[in-house]
PDB file of C-alpha atoms and ligand atoms in Angstrom:
ATOM      1  CA  MET J  10       7.324  37.253 -27.567  1.00  0.00           C
ATOM      2  CA  SER J  11       6.901  36.586 -31.343  1.00  0.00           C
ATOM      3  CA  SER J  12       3.357  36.472 -32.734  1.00  0.00           C
ATOM      4  CA  THR J  13       3.794  32.737 -33.460  1.00  0.00           C
ATOM      5  CA  HIS J  14       4.613  32.271 -29.817  1.00  0.00           C
ATOM      6  CA  ILE J  15       1.571  34.331 -28.832  1.00  0.00           C
ATOM      7  CA  VAL J  16      -0.662  32.210 -31.051  1.00  0.00           C
ATOM      8  CA  GLU J  17       0.763  29.095 -29.378  1.00  0.00           C
ATOM      9  CA  ALA J  18       0.282  30.553 -25.924  1.00  0.00           C
ATOM     10  CA  VAL J  19      -3.308  31.543 -26.698  1.00  0.00           C
ATOM     11  CA  ALA J  20      -4.017  28.201 -28.372  1.00  0.00           C
ATOM     12  CA  ASP J  21      -2.886  26.550 -25.164  1.00  0.00           C
ATOM     13  CA  LEU J  22      -5.214  28.747 -23.137  1.00  0.00           C
ATOM     14  CA  LEU J  23      -8.059  27.696 -25.451  1.00  0.00           C
ATOM     15  CA  ARG J  24      -7.187  23.998 -25.206  1.00  0.00           C
ATOM     16  CA  HIS J  25      -7.241  24.111 -21.374  1.00  0.00           C
ATOM     17  CA  ALA J  26     -10.059  26.570 -20.787  1.00  0.00           C
ATOM     18  CA  ASP J  27     -13.182  25.478 -18.900  1.00  0.00           C
ATOM     19  CA  HIS J  28     -15.274  28.530 -19.745  1.00  0.00           C
ATOM     20  CA  VAL J  29     -14.558  30.768 -22.739  1.00  0.00           C
ATOM     21  CA  ALA J  30     -16.452  34.061 -22.985  1.00  0.00           C
ATOM     22  CA  VAL J  31     -16.358  36.163 -26.140  1.00  0.00           C
ATOM     23  CA  LEU J  32     -17.280  39.744 -27.000  1.00  0.00           C
ATOM     24  CA  THR J  33     -17.492  40.665 -30.668  1.00  0.00           C
ATOM     25  CA  GLY J  34     -17.883  43.989 -32.403  1.00  0.00           C
ATOM     26  CA  ALA J  35     -18.281  45.262 -35.927  1.00  0.00           C
ATOM     27  CA  GLY J  36     -14.738  44.201 -36.847  1.00  0.00           C
ATOM     28  CA  ILE J  37     -15.668  40.506 -37.024  1.00  0.00           C
ATOM     29  CA  SER J  38     -18.245  41.292 -39.728  1.00  0.00           C
ATOM     30  CA  ALA J  39     -15.986  43.635 -41.719  1.00  0.00           C
ATOM     31  CA  GLU J  40     -14.725  40.719 -43.830  1.00  0.00           C
ATOM     32  CA  SER J  41     -18.361  39.882 -44.671  1.00  0.00           C
ATOM     33  CA  GLY J  42     -18.615  43.319 -46.321  1.00  0.00           C
ATOM     34  CA  ILE J  43     -20.450  45.089 -43.491  1.00  0.00           C
ATOM     35  CA  PRO J  44     -18.887  48.457 -42.612  1.00  0.00           C
ATOM     36  CA  THR J  45     -17.704  49.065 -39.057  1.00  0.00           C
ATOM     37  CA  PHE J  46     -18.695  52.247 -37.227  1.00  0.00           C
ATOM     38  CA  ARG J  47     -15.456  54.018 -36.467  1.00  0.00           C
ATOM     39  CA  ASP J  48     -12.924  52.936 -39.050  1.00  0.00           C
ATOM     40  CA  ALA J  49     -11.563  56.181 -40.440  1.00  0.00           C
ATOM     41  CA  LEU J  50     -13.161  56.567 -43.888  1.00  0.00           C
ATOM     42  CA  SER J  51     -15.275  53.452 -44.296  1.00  0.00           C
ATOM     43  CA  GLY J  52     -16.932  53.600 -40.854  1.00  0.00           C
ATOM     44  CA  LEU J  53     -20.637  54.463 -40.701  1.00  0.00           C
ATOM     45  CA  TRP J  54     -20.038  57.275 -38.223  1.00  0.00           C
ATOM     46  CA  ALA J  55     -17.570  58.832 -40.667  1.00  0.00           C
ATOM     47  CA  GLN J  56     -20.463  59.217 -43.110  1.00  0.00           C
ATOM     48  CA  PHE J  57     -23.521  59.679 -40.891  1.00  0.00           C
ATOM     49  CA  ASP J  58     -24.198  61.565 -37.660  1.00  0.00           C
ATOM     50  CA  PRO J  59     -25.379  59.026 -35.053  1.00  0.00           C
ATOM     51  CA  ASP J  60     -27.535  61.776 -33.489  1.00  0.00           C
ATOM     52  CA  GLU J  61     -29.462  61.971 -36.772  1.00  0.00           C
ATOM     53  CA  VAL J  62     -30.049  58.226 -37.305  1.00  0.00           C
ATOM     54  CA  ALA J  63     -29.439  56.199 -34.118  1.00  0.00           C
ATOM     55  CA  THR J  64     -31.298  57.876 -31.213  1.00  0.00           C
ATOM     56  CA  PRO J  65     -34.979  57.778 -30.126  1.00  0.00           C
ATOM     57  CA  SER J  66     -35.236  61.569 -30.603  1.00  0.00           C
ATOM     58  CA  ALA J  67     -33.892  61.265 -34.182  1.00  0.00           C
ATOM     59  CA  PHE J  68     -36.644  58.712 -34.902  1.00  0.00           C
ATOM     60  CA  GLU J  69     -39.288  60.994 -33.389  1.00  0.00           C
ATOM     61  CA  ARG J  70     -38.005  63.930 -35.442  1.00  0.00           C
ATOM     62  CA  ARG J  71     -37.567  62.113 -38.783  1.00  0.00           C
ATOM     63  CA  PRO J  72     -39.091  58.584 -38.599  1.00  0.00           C
ATOM     64  CA  GLU J  73     -39.016  58.065 -42.361  1.00  0.00           C
ATOM     65  CA  LEU J  74     -35.322  58.940 -42.686  1.00  0.00           C
ATOM     66  CA  VAL J  75     -34.334  56.662 -39.789  1.00  0.00           C
ATOM     67  CA  TRP J  76     -36.517  53.810 -41.069  1.00  0.00           C
ATOM     68  CA  ASP J  77     -34.987  54.119 -44.549  1.00  0.00           C
ATOM     69  CA  TRP J  78     -31.449  54.237 -43.161  1.00  0.00           C
ATOM     70  CA  TYR J  79     -31.958  50.950 -41.334  1.00  0.00           C
ATOM     71  CA  ALA J  80     -33.830  49.429 -44.277  1.00  0.00           C
ATOM     72  CA  GLU J  81     -30.783  50.153 -46.473  1.00  0.00           C
ATOM     73  CA  ARG J  82     -28.435  48.568 -43.900  1.00  0.00           C
ATOM     74  CA  ARG J  83     -30.757  45.577 -43.557  1.00  0.00           C
ATOM     75  CA  LEU J  84     -30.603  44.913 -47.301  1.00  0.00           C
ATOM     76  CA  ARG J  85     -26.770  44.893 -47.231  1.00  0.00           C
ATOM     77  CA  ILE J  86     -26.752  42.631 -44.173  1.00  0.00           C
ATOM     78  CA  LEU J  87     -29.204  40.159 -45.724  1.00  0.00           C
ATOM     79  CA  GLU J  88     -26.825  39.836 -48.693  1.00  0.00           C
ATOM     80  CA  ALA J  89     -23.833  39.180 -46.420  1.00  0.00           C
ATOM     81  CA  ALA J  90     -22.570  35.752 -45.305  1.00  0.00           C
ATOM     82  CA  PRO J  91     -20.657  34.711 -42.193  1.00  0.00           C
ATOM     83  CA  ASN J  92     -16.860  34.617 -42.700  1.00  0.00           C
ATOM     84  CA  PRO J  93     -14.110  32.285 -41.363  1.00  0.00           C
ATOM     85  CA  GLY J  94     -14.015  34.329 -38.135  1.00  0.00           C
ATOM     86  CA  HIS J  95     -17.677  33.564 -37.393  1.00  0.00           C
ATOM     87  CA  HIS J  96     -17.180  29.904 -38.308  1.00  0.00           C
ATOM     88  CA  ALA J  97     -14.099  29.550 -36.099  1.00  0.00           C
ATOM     89  CA  LEU J  98     -16.164  30.687 -33.091  1.00  0.00           C
ATOM     90  CA  VAL J  99     -18.697  27.944 -33.854  1.00  0.00           C
ATOM     91  CA  GLU J 100     -15.822  25.449 -33.722  1.00  0.00           C
ATOM     92  CA  ILE J 101     -14.516  26.859 -30.419  1.00  0.00           C
ATOM     93  CA  GLU J 102     -18.048  26.613 -28.978  1.00  0.00           C
ATOM     94  CA  ARG J 103     -18.142  22.947 -30.007  1.00  0.00           C
ATOM     95  CA  ARG J 104     -14.813  22.137 -28.374  1.00  0.00           C
ATOM     96  CA  VAL J 105     -14.786  23.915 -24.999  1.00  0.00           C
ATOM     97  CA  PRO J 106     -16.803  22.800 -21.917  1.00  0.00           C
ATOM     98  CA  ARG J 107     -18.574  26.146 -21.526  1.00  0.00           C
ATOM     99  CA  PHE J 108     -18.929  29.003 -24.003  1.00  0.00           C
ATOM    100  CA  THR J 109     -20.662  32.374 -23.873  1.00  0.00           C
ATOM    101  CA  LEU J 110     -20.880  34.569 -26.991  1.00  0.00           C
ATOM    102  CA  VAL J 111     -21.833  38.203 -26.478  1.00  0.00           C
ATOM    103  CA  THR J 112     -22.090  40.463 -29.512  1.00  0.00           C
ATOM    104  CA  GLN J 113     -22.635  44.152 -30.094  1.00  0.00           C
ATOM    105  CA  ASN J 114     -23.476  43.357 -33.726  1.00  0.00           C
ATOM    106  CA  ILE J 115     -27.046  43.603 -34.970  1.00  0.00           C
ATOM    107  CA  ASP J 116     -26.365  41.608 -38.180  1.00  0.00           C
ATOM    108  CA  GLY J 117     -27.304  38.109 -36.937  1.00  0.00           C
ATOM    109  CA  LEU J 118     -24.225  36.578 -38.640  1.00  0.00           C
ATOM    110  CA  HIS J 119     -23.155  34.568 -35.577  1.00  0.00           C
ATOM    111  CA  ALA J 120     -26.473  32.711 -35.556  1.00  0.00           C
ATOM    112  CA  ALA J 121     -26.287  32.369 -39.344  1.00  0.00           C
ATOM    113  CA  ALA J 122     -22.871  30.674 -38.911  1.00  0.00           C
ATOM    114  CA  GLY J 123     -24.341  28.217 -36.397  1.00  0.00           C
ATOM    115  CA  SER J 124     -23.475  29.794 -33.044  1.00  0.00           C
ATOM    116  CA  ARG J 125     -26.036  28.929 -30.372  1.00  0.00           C
ATOM    117  CA  ALA J 126     -27.523  31.181 -27.659  1.00  0.00           C
ATOM    118  CA  VAL J 127     -25.837  34.364 -28.944  1.00  0.00           C
ATOM    119  CA  ILE J 128     -26.400  37.303 -26.555  1.00  0.00           C
ATOM    120  CA  GLU J 129     -27.252  40.247 -28.834  1.00  0.00           C
ATOM    121  CA  LEU J 130     -26.642  43.205 -26.518  1.00  0.00           C
ATOM    122  CA  HIS J 131     -27.597  45.807 -29.158  1.00  0.00           C
ATOM    123  CA  GLY J 132     -30.537  43.954 -30.722  1.00  0.00           C
ATOM    124  CA  ASN J 133     -30.977  42.572 -34.222  1.00  0.00           C
ATOM    125  CA  ILE J 134     -31.768  44.472 -37.447  1.00  0.00           C
ATOM    126  CA  ARG J 135     -33.633  41.412 -38.824  1.00  0.00           C
ATOM    127  CA  ARG J 136     -36.507  42.188 -36.381  1.00  0.00           C
ATOM    128  CA  VAL J 137     -38.696  45.213 -35.779  1.00  0.00           C
ATOM    129  CA  LYS J 138     -40.761  46.277 -32.812  1.00  0.00           C
ATOM    130  CA  CYS J 139     -43.669  48.579 -32.042  1.00  0.00           C
ATOM    131  CA  TRP J 140     -42.527  52.082 -31.094  1.00  0.00           C
ATOM    132  CA  ARG J 141     -45.412  52.371 -28.600  1.00  0.00           C
ATOM    133  CA  GLU J 142     -45.836  48.873 -27.098  1.00  0.00           C
ATOM    134  CA  GLY J 143     -42.471  47.245 -27.832  1.00  0.00           C
ATOM    135  CA  THR J 144     -44.027  44.135 -29.396  1.00  0.00           C
ATOM    136  CA  VAL J 145     -41.368  42.402 -31.506  1.00  0.00           C
ATOM    137  CA  PHE J 146     -42.032  41.131 -35.043  1.00  0.00           C
ATOM    138  CA  GLU J 147     -39.803  38.852 -37.137  1.00  0.00           C
ATOM    139  CA  VAL J 148     -41.988  39.435 -40.191  1.00  0.00           C
ATOM    140  CA  TRP J 149     -43.659  42.727 -41.156  1.00  0.00           C
ATOM    141  CA  GLN J 150     -45.421  44.396 -44.083  1.00  0.00           C
ATOM    142  CA  GLU J 151     -43.324  46.884 -46.084  1.00  0.00           C
ATOM    143  CA  GLY J 152     -45.391  49.408 -48.051  1.00  0.00           C
ATOM    144  CA  ASP J 153     -45.472  53.027 -49.198  1.00  0.00           C
ATOM    145  CA  VAL J 154     -45.949  54.205 -45.636  1.00  0.00           C
ATOM    146  CA  ARG J 155     -42.600  54.376 -43.834  1.00  0.00           C
ATOM    147  CA  PRO J 156     -42.231  53.487 -41.040  1.00  0.00           C
ATOM    148  CA  PRO J 157     -44.953  50.864 -41.530  1.00  0.00           C
ATOM    149  CA  PRO J 158     -47.723  50.731 -38.896  1.00  0.00           C
ATOM    150  CA  CYS J 159     -47.670  48.185 -36.071  1.00  0.00           C
ATOM    151  CA  PRO J 160     -50.147  45.388 -36.969  1.00  0.00           C
ATOM    152  CA  GLY J 161     -51.301  45.467 -33.343  1.00  0.00           C
ATOM    153  CA  CYS J 162     -51.875  49.139 -32.499  1.00  0.00           C
ATOM    154  CA  GLY J 163     -51.022  51.080 -35.650  1.00  0.00           C
ATOM    155  CA  ALA J 164     -48.107  52.980 -34.090  1.00  0.00           C
ATOM    156  CA  TRP J 165     -44.799  53.178 -35.981  1.00  0.00           C
ATOM    157  CA  LEU J 166     -42.617  50.114 -36.266  1.00  0.00           C
ATOM    158  CA  ARG J 167     -38.920  50.658 -35.540  1.00  0.00           C
ATOM    159  CA  PRO J 168     -35.826  48.415 -35.913  1.00  0.00           C
ATOM    160  CA  ASP J 169     -35.345  46.106 -32.903  1.00  0.00           C
ATOM    161  CA  VAL J 170     -31.947  47.596 -32.125  1.00  0.00           C
ATOM    162  CA  VAL J 171     -30.636  49.527 -29.101  1.00  0.00           C
ATOM    163  CA  TRP J 172     -30.160  53.208 -29.923  1.00  0.00           C
ATOM    164  CA  PHE J 173     -27.778  55.535 -28.105  1.00  0.00           C
ATOM    165  CA  GLY J 174     -29.305  56.502 -24.783  1.00  0.00           C
ATOM    166  CA  GLU J 175     -31.499  53.388 -24.599  1.00  0.00           C
ATOM    167  CA  LEU J 176     -31.196  50.568 -22.077  1.00  0.00           C
ATOM    168  CA  LEU J 177     -29.732  47.229 -23.094  1.00  0.00           C
ATOM    169  CA  PRO J 178     -31.738  44.026 -22.625  1.00  0.00           C
ATOM    170  CA  GLU J 179     -31.433  43.382 -18.861  1.00  0.00           C
ATOM    171  CA  GLU J 180     -31.198  39.606 -18.934  1.00  0.00           C
ATOM    172  CA  GLY J 181     -28.625  39.584 -21.712  1.00  0.00           C
ATOM    173  CA  LEU J 182     -26.469  42.122 -19.911  1.00  0.00           C
ATOM    174  CA  ARG J 183     -26.647  40.190 -16.649  1.00  0.00           C
ATOM    175  CA  THR J 184     -25.625  36.966 -18.413  1.00  0.00           C
ATOM    176  CA  ALA J 185     -22.738  38.833 -20.079  1.00  0.00           C
ATOM    177  CA  TRP J 186     -21.543  40.210 -16.728  1.00  0.00           C
ATOM    178  CA  ASP J 187     -21.779  36.775 -15.080  1.00  0.00           C
ATOM    179  CA  ALA J 188     -19.830  35.200 -17.935  1.00  0.00           C
ATOM    180  CA  ALA J 189     -17.122  37.880 -17.728  1.00  0.00           C
ATOM    181  CA  GLU J 190     -16.747  37.245 -13.999  1.00  0.00           C
ATOM    182  CA  SER J 191     -16.705  33.457 -14.183  1.00  0.00           C
ATOM    183  CA  CYS J 192     -14.838  32.669 -17.406  1.00  0.00           C
ATOM    184  CA  ASP J 193     -11.180  31.675 -17.410  1.00  0.00           C
ATOM    185  CA  LEU J 194     -10.538  32.960 -20.924  1.00  0.00           C
ATOM    186  CA  PHE J 195     -12.067  36.054 -22.512  1.00  0.00           C
ATOM    187  CA  LEU J 196     -11.745  36.825 -26.234  1.00  0.00           C
ATOM    188  CA  SER J 197     -12.382  40.444 -27.301  1.00  0.00           C
ATOM    189  CA  ILE J 198     -12.748  40.427 -31.084  1.00  0.00           C
ATOM    190  CA  GLY J 199     -13.163  43.330 -33.521  1.00  0.00           C
ATOM    191  CA  THR J 200     -14.356  45.997 -31.117  1.00  0.00           C
ATOM    192  CA  SER J 201     -12.938  49.448 -30.388  1.00  0.00           C
ATOM    193  CA  ASN J 202     -14.102  49.035 -26.801  1.00  0.00           C
ATOM    194  CA  LEU J 203     -15.546  52.551 -26.749  1.00  0.00           C
ATOM    195  CA  VAL J 204     -19.234  51.904 -26.073  1.00  0.00           C
ATOM    196  CA  GLU J 205     -20.379  51.014 -22.571  1.00  0.00           C
ATOM    197  CA  PRO J 206     -21.499  48.838 -20.942  1.00  0.00           C
ATOM    198  CA  ALA J 207     -20.107  46.247 -23.411  1.00  0.00           C
ATOM    199  CA  ALA J 208     -16.688  47.921 -23.471  1.00  0.00           C
ATOM    200  CA  SER J 209     -16.037  47.013 -19.828  1.00  0.00           C
ATOM    201  CA  LEU J 210     -16.641  43.281 -20.217  1.00  0.00           C
ATOM    202  CA  PRO J 211     -13.049  42.264 -21.156  1.00  0.00           C
ATOM    203  CA  TRP J 212     -11.615  44.220 -18.263  1.00  0.00           C
ATOM    204  CA  MET J 213     -14.199  42.871 -15.797  1.00  0.00           C
ATOM    205  CA  ALA J 214     -12.974  39.413 -16.822  1.00  0.00           C
ATOM    206  CA  HIS J 215      -9.335  40.465 -16.420  1.00  0.00           C
ATOM    207  CA  ASP J 216      -9.963  41.970 -12.993  1.00  0.00           C
ATOM    208  CA  ALA J 217     -11.645  38.701 -11.980  1.00  0.00           C
ATOM    209  CA  GLY J 218      -8.519  36.713 -12.937  1.00  0.00           C
ATOM    210  CA  ALA J 219      -9.284  35.510 -16.464  1.00  0.00           C
ATOM    211  CA  ALA J 220      -6.766  35.655 -19.309  1.00  0.00           C
ATOM    212  CA  VAL J 221      -7.877  38.185 -21.948  1.00  0.00           C
ATOM    213  CA  VAL J 222      -7.086  37.951 -25.655  1.00  0.00           C
ATOM    214  CA  VAL J 223      -7.646  40.978 -27.901  1.00  0.00           C
ATOM    215  CA  ILE J 224      -7.949  40.243 -31.644  1.00  0.00           C
ATOM    216  CA  ASN J 225      -7.894  43.406 -33.737  1.00  0.00           C
ATOM    217  CA  PRO J 226      -5.682  44.900 -36.462  1.00  0.00           C
ATOM    218  CA  SER J 227      -5.287  47.941 -34.194  1.00  0.00           C
ATOM    219  CA  ASP J 228      -4.555  48.080 -30.457  1.00  0.00           C
ATOM    220  CA  GLU J 229      -6.005  51.565 -30.145  1.00  0.00           C
ATOM    221  CA  GLY J 230      -8.011  51.916 -26.930  1.00  0.00           C
ATOM    222  CA  GLN J 231      -7.101  48.431 -25.751  1.00  0.00           C
ATOM    223  CA  ARG J 232      -5.794  47.900 -22.217  1.00  0.00           C
ATOM    224  CA  ARG J 233      -2.319  46.350 -21.871  1.00  0.00           C
ATOM    225  CA  GLY J 234      -0.854  44.381 -18.971  1.00  0.00           C
ATOM    226  CA  ARG J 235      -0.170  40.982 -17.449  1.00  0.00           C
ATOM    227  CA  GLY J 236      -2.634  38.363 -18.643  1.00  0.00           C
ATOM    228  CA  ILE J 237      -3.750  40.478 -21.651  1.00  0.00           C
ATOM    229  CA  HIS J 238      -2.635  39.009 -24.974  1.00  0.00           C
ATOM    230  CA  PHE J 239      -2.867  41.180 -28.078  1.00  0.00           C
ATOM    231  CA  LEU J 240      -3.096  39.326 -31.388  1.00  0.00           C
ATOM    232  CA  PRO J 241      -2.795  41.903 -34.191  1.00  0.00           C
ATOM    233  CA  GLY J 242      -4.752  40.866 -37.270  1.00  0.00           C
ATOM    234  CA  ARG J 243      -8.118  40.324 -38.891  1.00  0.00           C
ATOM    235  CA  ALA J 244     -10.557  38.054 -37.093  1.00  0.00           C
ATOM    236  CA  GLY J 245     -11.067  35.956 -40.249  1.00  0.00           C
ATOM    237  CA  ASP J 246      -7.342  35.139 -40.279  1.00  0.00           C
ATOM    238  CA  VAL J 247      -6.458  34.950 -36.586  1.00  0.00           C
ATOM    239  CA  LEU J 248      -9.382  32.871 -35.289  1.00  0.00           C
ATOM    240  CA  PRO J 249      -9.050  29.960 -37.763  1.00  0.00           C
ATOM    241  CA  ALA J 250      -5.286  29.946 -37.086  1.00  0.00           C
ATOM    242  CA  LEU J 251      -5.952  29.714 -33.350  1.00  0.00           C
ATOM    243  CA  VAL J 252      -8.398  26.843 -33.804  1.00  0.00           C
ATOM    244  CA  ALA J 253      -5.918  25.020 -36.020  1.00  0.00           C
ATOM    245  CA  LYS J 254      -3.150  25.509 -33.470  1.00  0.00           C
ATOM    246  CA  ALA J 255      -5.348  24.544 -30.509  1.00  0.00           C
ATOM    247  CA  TRP J 256      -6.918  21.406 -31.823  1.00  0.00           C
ATOM    248  CA  HIS J 257      -5.430  20.329 -35.112  1.00  0.00           C
ATOM    249  CA  ASP J 258      -1.672  20.375 -34.253  1.00  0.00           C
ATOM    250  CA  GLU J 259       0.296  18.190 -31.796  1.00  0.00           C
ATOM    251  CA  PRO J 260       0.200  19.033 -28.045  1.00  0.00           C
ATOM    252  CA  SER J 261       2.015  22.314 -27.081  1.00  0.00           C
ATOM    253  CA  ALA J 262       5.016  23.027 -24.839  1.00  0.00           C
ATOM    254  CA  PHE J 263       3.042  24.809 -22.096  1.00  0.00           C
ATOM    255  CA  PRO J 264       1.884  23.140 -18.863  1.00  0.00           C
ATOM    256  CA  PRO J 265      -1.915  22.868 -18.480  1.00  0.00           C
ATOM    257  CA  PHE J 266      -3.384  26.236 -17.544  1.00  0.00           C
ATOM    258  CA  ARG J 267      -5.382  26.554 -14.300  1.00  0.00           C
ATOM    259  CA  ARG J 268      -6.944  29.902 -13.299  1.00  0.00           C
ATOM    260  CA  GLU J 269      -5.927  31.473  -9.965  1.00  0.00           C
ATOM    261  CA  ARG J 270      -8.677  33.832  -8.789  1.00  0.00           C
ATOM    262  CA  GLY J 271      -7.689  37.531  -8.563  1.00  0.00           C
ATOM    263  CA  ARG J 272      -4.201  37.318 -10.104  1.00  0.00           C
ATOM    264  CA  GLY J 273      -3.421  38.008 -13.817  1.00  0.00           C
ATOM    265  CA  ALA J 274      -3.838  34.462 -15.212  1.00  0.00           C
ATOM    266  CA  GLY J 275      -2.156  32.244 -17.814  1.00  0.00           C
ATOM    267  CA  PRO J 276       1.377  32.430 -19.222  1.00  0.00           C
ATOM    268  CA  PRO J 277       3.163  35.830 -18.988  1.00  0.00           C
ATOM    269  CA  SER J 278       1.402  38.483 -21.126  1.00  0.00           C
ATOM    270  CA  SER J 279       2.440  38.427 -24.747  1.00  0.00           C
ATOM    271  CA  ASN J 280       3.124  42.091 -25.360  1.00  0.00           C
TER     272      ASN J 280
HETATM  273  N1  APR Q   1     -11.008  41.849 -37.751  1.00  0.00           N
HETATM  274  C1  APR Q   1     -10.953  42.263 -36.456  1.00  0.00           C
HETATM  275  N2  APR Q   1     -11.117  43.559 -36.073  1.00  0.00           N
HETATM  276  C2  APR Q   1     -11.329  44.471 -37.052  1.00  0.00           C
HETATM  277  C3  APR Q   1     -11.376  44.111 -38.431  1.00  0.00           C
HETATM  278  C4  APR Q   1     -11.199  42.733 -38.764  1.00  0.00           C
HETATM  279  N3  APR Q   1     -11.236  42.310 -40.025  1.00  0.00           N
HETATM  280  N4  APR Q   1     -11.589  45.254 -39.159  1.00  0.00           N
HETATM  281  C5  APR Q   1     -11.678  46.283 -38.252  1.00  0.00           C
HETATM  282  N5  APR Q   1     -11.512  45.812 -36.996  1.00  0.00           N
HETATM  283  C6  APR Q   1     -11.570  46.547 -35.725  1.00  0.00           C
HETATM  284  C7  APR Q   1     -11.205  48.021 -35.781  1.00  0.00           C
HETATM  285  O1  APR Q   1      -9.798  48.222 -35.616  1.00  0.00           O
HETATM  286  C8  APR Q   1     -11.977  48.579 -34.591  1.00  0.00           C
HETATM  287  O2  APR Q   1     -11.206  48.506 -33.397  1.00  0.00           O
HETATM  288  O3  APR Q   1     -12.909  46.508 -35.307  1.00  0.00           O
HETATM  289  C9  APR Q   1     -13.176  47.618 -34.458  1.00  0.00           C
HETATM  290  C10 APR Q   1     -14.523  48.214 -34.865  1.00  0.00           C
HETATM  291  O4  APR Q   1     -14.813  49.230 -33.952  1.00  0.00           O
HETATM  292  P1  APR Q   1     -16.180  50.068 -34.093  1.00  0.00           P
HETATM  293  O5  APR Q   1     -16.369  50.463 -35.487  1.00  0.00           O
HETATM  294  O6  APR Q   1     -16.121  51.119 -33.044  1.00  0.00           O
HETATM  295  O7  APR Q   1     -17.317  48.991 -33.762  1.00  0.00           O
HETATM  296  P2  APR Q   1     -17.790  48.426 -32.341  1.00  0.00           P
HETATM  297  O8  APR Q   1     -16.677  48.371 -31.353  1.00  0.00           O
HETATM  298  O9  APR Q   1     -18.518  47.183 -32.603  1.00  0.00           O
HETATM  299  O10 APR Q   1     -18.831  49.571 -31.888  1.00  0.00           O
HETATM  300  C11 APR Q   1     -19.548  49.388 -30.700  1.00  0.00           C
HETATM  301  O11 APR Q   1     -20.888  51.323 -31.164  1.00  0.00           O
HETATM  302  O12 APR Q   1     -21.853  52.556 -32.801  1.00  0.00           O
HETATM  303  C12 APR Q   1     -22.120  51.703 -31.765  1.00  0.00           C
HETATM  304  O13 APR Q   1     -23.958  50.255 -31.455  1.00  0.00           O
HETATM  305  C13 APR Q   1     -22.818  50.439 -32.235  1.00  0.00           C
HETATM  306  O14 APR Q   1     -22.413  48.150 -31.560  1.00  0.00           O
HETATM  307  C14 APR Q   1     -21.797  49.341 -31.946  1.00  0.00           C
HETATM  308  C15 APR Q   1     -20.953  49.945 -30.841  1.00  0.00           C
END
């Protein structure tokens, strides 16, 4: 099936969906100038060892280094703006009956674009929390002492992000699982699908009968099969094109889509 045909097929799924669930990863923010983690040369993990900057034991060993590493990332993120991919998701949210947006990104760009009720599975770099008591702060004092002390108990402050080996926010994860199991269309955007438990969400949705759409320049690590539609490309190009096709063009050739529980759903897979 040609990519134009795939876009039409997916646009039709969007137009008829009752509940759209979305998982985003670092790829959706790449066009806002924020590096991904695993892209060959430009990825953060190509330059830094995650065991040295993104684990609780790394913070215990070298709190100043870890604090500074996140402070540097925070500065770059605060200078970044949402891109057409983020904005297209806001439009999809406005147009479908039910919408759930789950992100692995800590940059806060979905909310900055206007998305509501974003589930931030890996936290948000725009907040900090107390290393000892977990109290979260949106505003904190930066000074010569790094990490700065918690205003409450004086312990170190740390970024309010989920480090490797740490638990994800329970309620957010539960909502993400429920959405994956009840949606009729799941969009997996800009993620390598390598980090659990987020990585399983698209396939939980597929196993529960939803149509799955993968938007990524690369299909590396992505499952293939009936009901899984791969749209090769950048999120900032593909998502606006989908929205335009779904709601700004004349009605499509496909019959209305209705989900049938348990069986690969939607028109035949597009790959
Ligand atoms: N549009 C869409 N996808 C893109 C774009 C783009 N413009 N540019 C790159 N990509 C894709 C890459 O092909 C890759 O598959 O985005 C994906 C980014 O993958 P990762 O760097 O592994 O990021 P992510 O999947 O979000 O990582 C998951 O791992 O390091 C941890 O906690 C961190 O949340 C992160 C998690």
